[in-house]
Amino acid sequence: MINVYCTESSGLKQMRKKKLNKGCWIDMVAPTHDELVEVAAATGLQMDFLSAALDDDEKSRIEVDEDQILVLGDIPFLRSNKDFEALPLGIIINRDYIVTVCLEANGVTAGLDEKNGRGRITQHHTNLLYQILYRAATLYLKYIRIIIKRTDELERHLRVSMENAELFNLLDLQKSLTIFSTSLKSDNMVIERLNRLRATGTSNGLISNFEEDEDLLDDVIIEFKQATEMVEMYSHILNSMMEVFASIISNNLNLVMKFLASVTIMLAIPTLISGLWGMNVPVPFADTPYGFAIVMVLAVIIGGSAGYILWRKHMF
């Protein structure tokens, strides 16, 4: 799917007819090979750059080739309240066009559509590039806060009753934070490289040095650093929680086993006594009518004494 946006006097507008005019922003979502060929022919962009984001295992990077630049980074996706992942987003810029490519519709480019795009100047490619990166950073922060909130809910439930389903949910959140941590580290390296290209002027004029762009880039760097710090902090917290709950489960199991062992000892004493008096040989009290009662009282006294000793040793 291809969406084309251009800046008009009223703001960012989606072109109803897919005319790839110079200065427009082309947003491609899960494009077909024919669509890639069409855009490559109209814009002069390399097919390798346009198709880079279609491999979900592609590494984040920046490539500069004469009159075009590829900025490839990861953006977050929300699958459910406990399942998050990251997929590549490719941003390709030359002197006339800016193109974004992703495998799925996402909250980054969708947040810059005509309803939210007032003030986005598609002809000013550097500004739009930074706006996309800033949107990705804020989306990371939004999803991290969702993970934090969900973690707190699971912690409250686990303090009351420990169920396997909640522990698995906690494991899913831990996995999501690990994915975010890896993606954010790659994105931070991309932004550092982008900042060096801007500072050294080695981007062949594709990255501008306007003051407003520098301020926006600073905001992008701050947001990504904040997201990275939050992910690292809550990854440690979640790891500690998993270790604590594992220790609690182990401790609860030990308490149950200790209780069952104590009960077994108490039951073993009457069983031993009844077994001894049940042998087909002469035994004490065999000739008295109160023999059974005497044996039962003896078993209760010895069993009660054993229980008292176990209780004093905190075995119950």
XYZ file of C-alpha atoms in Angstrom:
316
model
C 0.000 0.000 0.000
C 1.240 3.474 -0.898
C 0.108 6.735 0.693
C 1.358 10.034 -0.694
C 1.334 13.238 1.379
C 2.171 16.770 0.341
C 2.216 20.047 2.231
C -0.396 22.617 1.248
C -1.323 25.973 2.732
C -3.730 24.265 5.168
C -1.187 21.691 6.285
C -0.294 18.109 5.408
C -2.714 16.562 2.932
C -2.961 13.074 1.499
C -2.989 13.024 -2.272
C -6.098 11.266 -3.525
C -4.381 10.446 -6.769
C -1.098 8.685 -6.245
C 0.961 11.267 -8.107
C 4.563 11.118 -6.951
C 5.274 14.835 -7.246
C 8.584 16.244 -6.144
C 8.624 17.309 -2.512
C 6.033 14.758 -1.391
C 6.297 12.168 1.347
C 5.651 8.594 0.212
C 4.585 6.188 2.966
C 4.753 2.525 1.920
C 3.221 -0.226 4.067
C 3.982 -3.851 3.108
C 4.604 -2.834 -0.511
C 4.518 -5.351 -3.330
C 7.415 -5.773 -5.725
C 5.523 -3.822 -8.394
C 4.969 -0.927 -5.991
C 8.658 -0.891 -5.098
C 9.599 -0.824 -8.783
C 7.104 1.992 -9.413
C 8.452 4.151 -6.586
C 12.076 3.404 -7.480
C 11.453 4.459 -11.098
C 9.604 7.644 -10.099
C 11.995 8.796 -7.370
C 15.344 7.431 -8.510
C 15.881 5.659 -5.163
C 17.745 2.375 -4.998
C 15.718 -0.823 -4.733
C 18.104 -2.051 -2.036
C 17.258 0.984 0.096
C 13.509 0.670 -0.496
C 13.400 -3.041 0.350
C 15.771 -2.948 3.350
C 12.954 -2.562 5.905
C 11.016 -5.516 4.491
C 13.379 -7.945 6.236
C 12.326 -8.071 9.910
C 15.836 -9.261 10.856
C 17.560 -6.300 9.177
C 19.973 -4.429 11.440
C 19.513 -0.738 12.193
C 21.978 1.394 10.262
C 22.587 4.470 8.100
C 23.861 4.277 4.541
C 24.833 7.254 2.396
C 25.201 6.764 -1.346
C 25.810 9.856 -3.472
C 22.468 11.671 -3.616
C 20.421 9.489 -1.249
C 20.533 8.316 2.335
C 18.934 5.348 4.121
C 18.034 5.613 7.812
C 16.942 2.209 9.076
C 15.742 1.853 12.662
C 13.372 -0.210 14.794
C 9.944 0.997 15.908
C 7.710 -0.568 18.582
C 4.492 -2.513 17.991
C 1.749 -3.423 20.451
C 0.247 -6.863 19.853
C -1.627 -7.225 23.161
C -1.369 -5.881 26.707
C 1.497 -8.309 27.347
C 3.037 -8.834 23.920
C 5.231 -6.193 22.279
C 7.792 -6.350 19.510
C 9.863 -4.138 17.219
C 10.059 -4.063 13.416
C 12.308 -2.103 11.047
C 11.251 1.217 9.578
C 13.191 2.481 6.588
C 13.430 6.205 5.838
C 14.990 7.003 2.453
C 15.779 10.569 1.456
C 17.068 12.207 -1.693
C 16.863 15.830 -2.802
C 13.288 15.540 -4.073
C 11.562 12.841 -2.020
C 11.312 11.250 1.397
C 10.026 7.672 1.522
C 9.123 5.545 4.553
C 8.814 1.769 4.283
C 7.525 -0.701 6.877
C 6.136 -4.225 6.893
C 2.988 -3.194 8.780
C 0.834 -0.178 9.444
C 2.369 1.465 12.491
C 1.744 4.178 15.028
C 4.785 6.186 13.949
C 3.907 7.221 10.410
C 0.182 6.966 11.145
C 0.658 9.648 13.800
C 1.904 12.036 11.115
C -1.058 11.785 8.757
C -3.187 14.682 7.562
C -5.160 14.818 10.846
C -2.020 15.285 12.939
C 0.321 16.707 10.368
C -0.264 20.450 10.576
C 3.070 22.146 10.359
C 4.861 19.120 8.834
C 6.710 20.371 5.774
C 7.294 17.441 3.455
C 9.708 19.474 1.358
C 11.848 19.938 4.456
C 13.068 16.360 4.616
C 15.360 16.707 7.638
C 12.572 18.114 9.786
C 10.210 15.322 8.763
C 12.931 12.727 9.423
C 13.400 14.049 12.953
C 9.625 14.189 13.480
C 9.387 10.501 12.564
C 12.228 9.600 14.929
C 10.673 11.699 17.693
C 7.345 9.947 17.158
C 9.110 6.562 17.431
C 10.756 7.601 20.718
C 7.477 8.802 22.248
C 5.793 5.566 21.151
C 8.519 3.576 22.916
C 7.874 5.590 26.086
C 4.123 5.042 25.791
C 4.481 1.273 25.463
C 7.068 1.120 28.255
C 4.575 2.836 30.568
C 1.954 0.249 29.564
C 4.421 -2.512 30.466
C 5.151 -0.836 33.806
C 1.440 -0.533 34.604
C 0.807 -4.155 33.627
C 3.782 -5.287 35.728
C 2.424 -3.488 38.788
C -0.977 -5.177 38.309
C 0.621 -8.610 38.034
C 2.742 -7.950 41.122
C -0.374 -7.123 43.170
C -2.072 -10.331 42.001
C 0.999 -12.453 42.651
C 1.274 -11.151 46.205
C -2.169 -12.616 46.897
C -2.056 -15.858 44.943
C 0.651 -17.200 42.716
C -0.756 -18.688 39.515
C 1.100 -20.019 36.504
C -0.811 -17.815 34.043
C 0.314 -14.631 35.795
C 3.900 -15.825 35.950
C 3.810 -16.523 32.208
C 2.399 -13.011 31.638
C 5.279 -11.614 33.645
C 7.685 -13.615 31.504
C 6.093 -12.175 28.333
C 6.591 -8.641 29.655
C 10.199 -9.439 30.482
C 10.674 -10.674 26.920
C 9.116 -7.472 25.549
C 11.481 -5.303 27.594
C 14.429 -7.321 26.307
C 13.275 -6.742 22.707
C 12.852 -3.016 23.385
C 16.273 -2.816 25.029
C 17.995 -4.355 22.002
C 16.063 -2.176 19.547
C 16.707 1.032 21.498
C 20.441 0.366 21.618
C 20.455 0.017 17.820
C 18.334 3.148 17.388
C 20.645 5.143 19.653
C 23.611 4.175 17.477
C 21.675 5.290 14.381
C 20.882 8.663 15.964
C 24.509 9.138 17.027
C 25.607 8.433 13.460
C 22.951 10.823 12.174
C 24.202 13.511 14.546
C 27.781 12.991 13.336
C 26.669 13.259 9.708
C 24.903 16.522 10.499
C 27.856 17.896 12.476
C 30.545 16.944 9.954
C 28.491 17.742 6.845
C 29.226 14.348 5.262
C 25.634 13.676 4.235
C 26.037 15.265 0.792
C 23.676 18.045 1.802
C 20.788 15.659 2.540
C 20.790 16.481 6.281
C 20.311 20.198 6.915
C 21.696 22.262 9.802
C 18.834 24.623 10.546
C 18.546 25.727 14.157
C 15.011 24.384 14.549
C 16.197 21.008 13.252
C 19.035 20.947 15.785
C 16.564 21.619 18.604
C 14.320 18.837 17.340
C 17.270 16.438 17.065
C 18.208 17.261 20.663
C 14.652 16.364 21.686
C 14.936 13.081 19.769
C 18.211 12.219 21.526
C 16.727 13.048 24.944
C 13.592 10.982 24.327
C 15.550 7.941 23.153
C 17.932 8.171 26.110
C 14.987 8.399 28.482
C 13.353 5.365 26.856
C 16.626 3.428 27.053
C 17.106 4.276 30.738
C 13.520 3.313 31.572
C 13.848 -0.010 29.751
C 17.117 -0.839 31.501
C 15.758 0.138 34.922
C 12.530 -1.847 34.617
C 14.336 -4.788 33.042
C 16.411 -5.003 36.225
C 13.280 -4.609 38.350
C 11.458 -7.318 36.404
C 14.445 -9.666 36.628
C 14.571 -9.096 40.383
C 10.825 -9.718 40.657
C 11.149 -13.001 38.772
C 13.980 -14.083 41.087
C 12.007 -13.069 44.167
C 8.878 -14.906 43.057
C 10.972 -17.956 42.181
C 12.393 -17.853 45.716
C 8.884 -17.462 47.166
C 7.646 -20.468 45.172
C 10.609 -22.508 46.363
C 10.038 -21.396 49.958
C 6.327 -22.234 49.788
C 7.206 -25.661 48.443
C 9.629 -26.169 51.319
C 6.925 -25.202 53.822
C 4.487 -27.685 52.294
C 7.091 -30.449 52.280
C 8.016 -29.677 55.898
C 4.371 -29.844 56.946
C 3.804 -33.118 55.099
C 6.965 -34.609 56.634
C 5.740 -33.661 60.123
C 2.327 -35.197 59.487
C 4.006 -38.338 58.160
C 6.094 -38.652 61.344
C 3.031 -38.235 63.551
C 1.076 -40.852 61.602
C 4.013 -43.254 61.498
C 4.117 -43.611 65.316
C 0.520 -44.942 65.761
C 1.034 -47.079 62.653
C 4.169 -48.603 64.187
C 2.441 -49.275 67.522
C -0.647 -50.795 65.908
C 1.627 -52.910 63.708
C 3.517 -54.251 66.727
C 0.321 -55.119 68.616
C -1.206 -56.624 65.514
C 1.383 -59.430 65.213
C 0.206 -62.994 65.695
C 2.441 -63.503 68.788
C 1.895 -62.939 72.515
C 1.991 -59.187 73.261
C 1.457 -57.131 76.465
C -2.159 -56.436 77.461
C -3.347 -59.320 75.271
C -5.269 -60.881 78.163
C -6.866 -57.733 79.565
C -10.225 -56.426 78.278
C -8.790 -52.910 78.278
C -5.832 -53.830 76.053
C -7.109 -51.995 72.977
C -7.829 -48.837 74.961
C -4.403 -48.992 76.609
C -2.668 -49.352 73.234
C -4.708 -46.479 71.749
C -3.946 -44.173 74.672
C -0.278 -45.121 74.403
C -0.292 -44.310 70.681
C -2.030 -40.957 71.260
C 0.423 -39.978 74.017
C 3.516 -40.855 71.983
C 2.078 -39.272 68.814
C 1.054 -36.128 70.721
C 4.485 -35.893 72.304
C 6.119 -36.164 68.870
C 3.763 -33.474 67.540
C 4.606 -31.174 70.452
C 8.326 -31.613 69.838
C 7.861 -30.867 66.128
C 5.775 -27.788 66.961
C 8.478 -26.480 69.302
C 10.958 -26.898 66.469
C 8.629 -24.881 64.160
C 7.971 -27.834 61.913
C 4.289 -26.886 61.686
